[in-house]
Amino acid sequence: MKPTIYDVAKEANVSIATVSKVLNNTGRISEKTKSKILQIMKELEYQPSSVATALTGKKTFTIGVLVPDIANPFFAEVARALENNAREMGYSIILCSTDYQLEREHDYLELLIKKQVDGIIIATEPKDLKKLRSLNDRNVPSVLFSIDHLAIDSHVVTTDDLKGGYLAGRYLIEKGHRDFVIITEPQRASGVLRVEGFKKALVDEGVDLEGVLVIEAKSKINEARKAANQILRLPKRPSAVFASTDLIAAIFINEVRKAGVSVPQDISIIGFDNTIHAEISDPGLTTIAQPIAKLASYTIEQLLDAIENPSIPPNRIMLAPTLIERESVRDLNK
Amino acid sequence: MKPTIYDVAKEANVSIATVSKVLNNTGRISEKTKSKILQIMKELEYQPSSVATALTGKKTFTIGVLVPDIANPFFAEVARALENNAREMGYSIILCSTDYQLEREHDYLELLIKKQVDGIIIATEPKDLKKLRSLNDRNVPSVLFSIDHLAIDSHVVTTDDLKGGYLAGRYLIEKGHRDFVIITEPQRASGVLRVEGFKKALVDEGVDLEGVLVIEAKSKINEARKAANQILRLPKRPSAVFASTDLIAAIFINEVRKAGVSVPQDISIIGFDNTIHAEISDPGLTTIAQPIAKLASYTIEQLLDAIENPSIPPNRIMLAPTLIERESVRDLNK
DNA sequence: TTGTAAGCGTTATCAG
DNA sequence: CTGATAACGCTTACAA
């Protein structure tokens, strides 16, 4: 059986209060009893039950992380970064994949409340706004990660998607491109912003938006393939494509090659997220990188702040993305 | 403040015992008080604290999952499958990435014990054998997922890696190949088995192992690139390559193409795991698929069994992998 | 410096 | 059918 504080106390001939004190370094204990107790804890391999601690101390040192799909490389990276930061601060993470389903999101939120997590990180486009708002009433701090939603009164840590799109647009124009197609995820707020930023760059550079086709595709293999082939069949092929995720871009490269069209000689493409797909694709994919590690550390920081001090007003932190230059965009000026 | 069972009881003019009973459907309660209490729970948005429940009931309905790296697509799939199965059974998952480090593995195991998880799934090559064995003494059930270790007295649910390697070998031979190079991860037990199975197939078909080069590379981008280029520089190029992971194989395809060598016309390759890399690579990667979904459901099943009945002896379940045929292997018979 | 005892939110065992 | 009450393992005044 797992030893309890009573076992340690008995073995050391002291009271449980004394044991508790050396455990938490509170109060004053003589070096002698302290070392004795420490010794006995070692021998018994005693581990305090954080369940019991949580019941008194009101903290579970656990945070819930809601992602749409952990098998998506971007969210896998996010989960890893969040977990890392959380661990360093003594917190562990309950993983919740909503699979983009309202019901799962709802159920997980209830679960997290039941489990008394100290805070929640939401990295999935929220659907159950009502439940989400009720978190505030229940004093469960939350941070929106890489998404934004005005209807929710949470802290927000996100990439400046608008700027990311702008970076992509300006880069393509600098490289001499003038005819574009955009592939974007429908109904995803960040996707909309990315496209908006992209278009803004075009406008600023005097490109007519009339001629810019926007194709909708989810970041899934078959939808991306369909979009790629749709572009291939276009009467007038664009010189460059802006894809709102790397997966879409990577698949575009492959589909296009199969059709005998080469990247970047015949057509250029730029992605978004800088996931592993961008790194291993051939040619290497030029893309917009979200500063995942930094986003994660800010997110954990915000959340822990909010846990310590529930009354602080919701902050919004927006980090700048950067352009990672690889080989998927041709320089038409040369 | 979060309502407790006392709030509900007071509001309903009953004792907490009664509330507890309707909560758990135990004992006999009149329909009238029952519905009244249910009603009040709704109004108050009452959620029983699973922390408190855990303290009495001895169960947390939480399980720990140790993976080496969640950003590796294989483990991301694994995590998703495990999470899915666990959720259906009312359990949630604490995600622990060891990053292949002994220290993290150790720390996470201690943490999981502190958190009183009901069970632990180990999907990372175990390093801290001592700690791991102590799980048994502490009556924390565990299941090894997709790995095997004789020194540990846990349940095991794994793919038959030996057979997987064998499948790959036999397939290549059927397609007329006779000259092979193997790229494998060093110091990973499953990698060793895969190679062993592969070699066994060759021997069974009368191929001389003398001529088979084995290159070691971790499943990381740069190591895989190095291995690929090493093969390209070989005086006598093999007709087929067996890579022990899809990532290695996918990168091989790209590197080789950059060198003007084409897959499968000039050289064939077969991977392992059937991750997204296999699906999106160009050409599609023929690979050995681990039955992740089934592995996951068996794993959860075993773990829950062990939780219910800690005395059952360790089972070892070995599921058969299957070969997924795509376009990366040339049929030399034609 | 150390010990006693109340309290955290449940469940479960007895009484009524 | 319903209600006291102990127990779970720990923290924290307050006493000694």
PDB file of N, CA and C in Angstrom, chain B residues 13 106 156 287 312:
ATOM      1  N   ASN B  13     -33.061  21.088   1.301  1.00  0.00           N
ATOM      2  CA  ASN B  13     -33.511  20.696   2.635  1.00  0.00           C
ATOM      3  C   ASN B  13     -33.368  19.195   2.893  1.00  0.00           C
ATOM      4  N   HIS B 106      11.856   9.753 -15.158  1.00  0.00           N
ATOM      5  CA  HIS B 106      11.845   9.577 -13.710  1.00  0.00           C
ATOM      6  C   HIS B 106      10.888  10.568 -13.040  1.00  0.00           C
ATOM      7  N   VAL B 156       1.765  -6.046 -21.768  1.00  0.00           N
ATOM      8  CA  VAL B 156       2.394  -5.549 -22.982  1.00  0.00           C
ATOM      9  C   VAL B 156       1.399  -5.641 -24.131  1.00  0.00           C
ATOM     10  N   THR B 287       4.609   0.844 -47.075  1.00  0.00           N
ATOM     11  CA  THR B 287       5.079   0.804 -45.690  1.00  0.00           C
ATOM     12  C   THR B 287       4.366  -0.281 -44.892  1.00  0.00           C
ATOM     13  N   ILE B 312      -4.297  -9.767 -11.674  1.00  0.00           N
ATOM     14  CA  ILE B 312      -4.170 -10.585 -12.883  1.00  0.00           C
ATOM     15  C   ILE B 312      -2.738 -10.535 -13.400  1.00  0.00           C
TER      16      ILE B 312
END
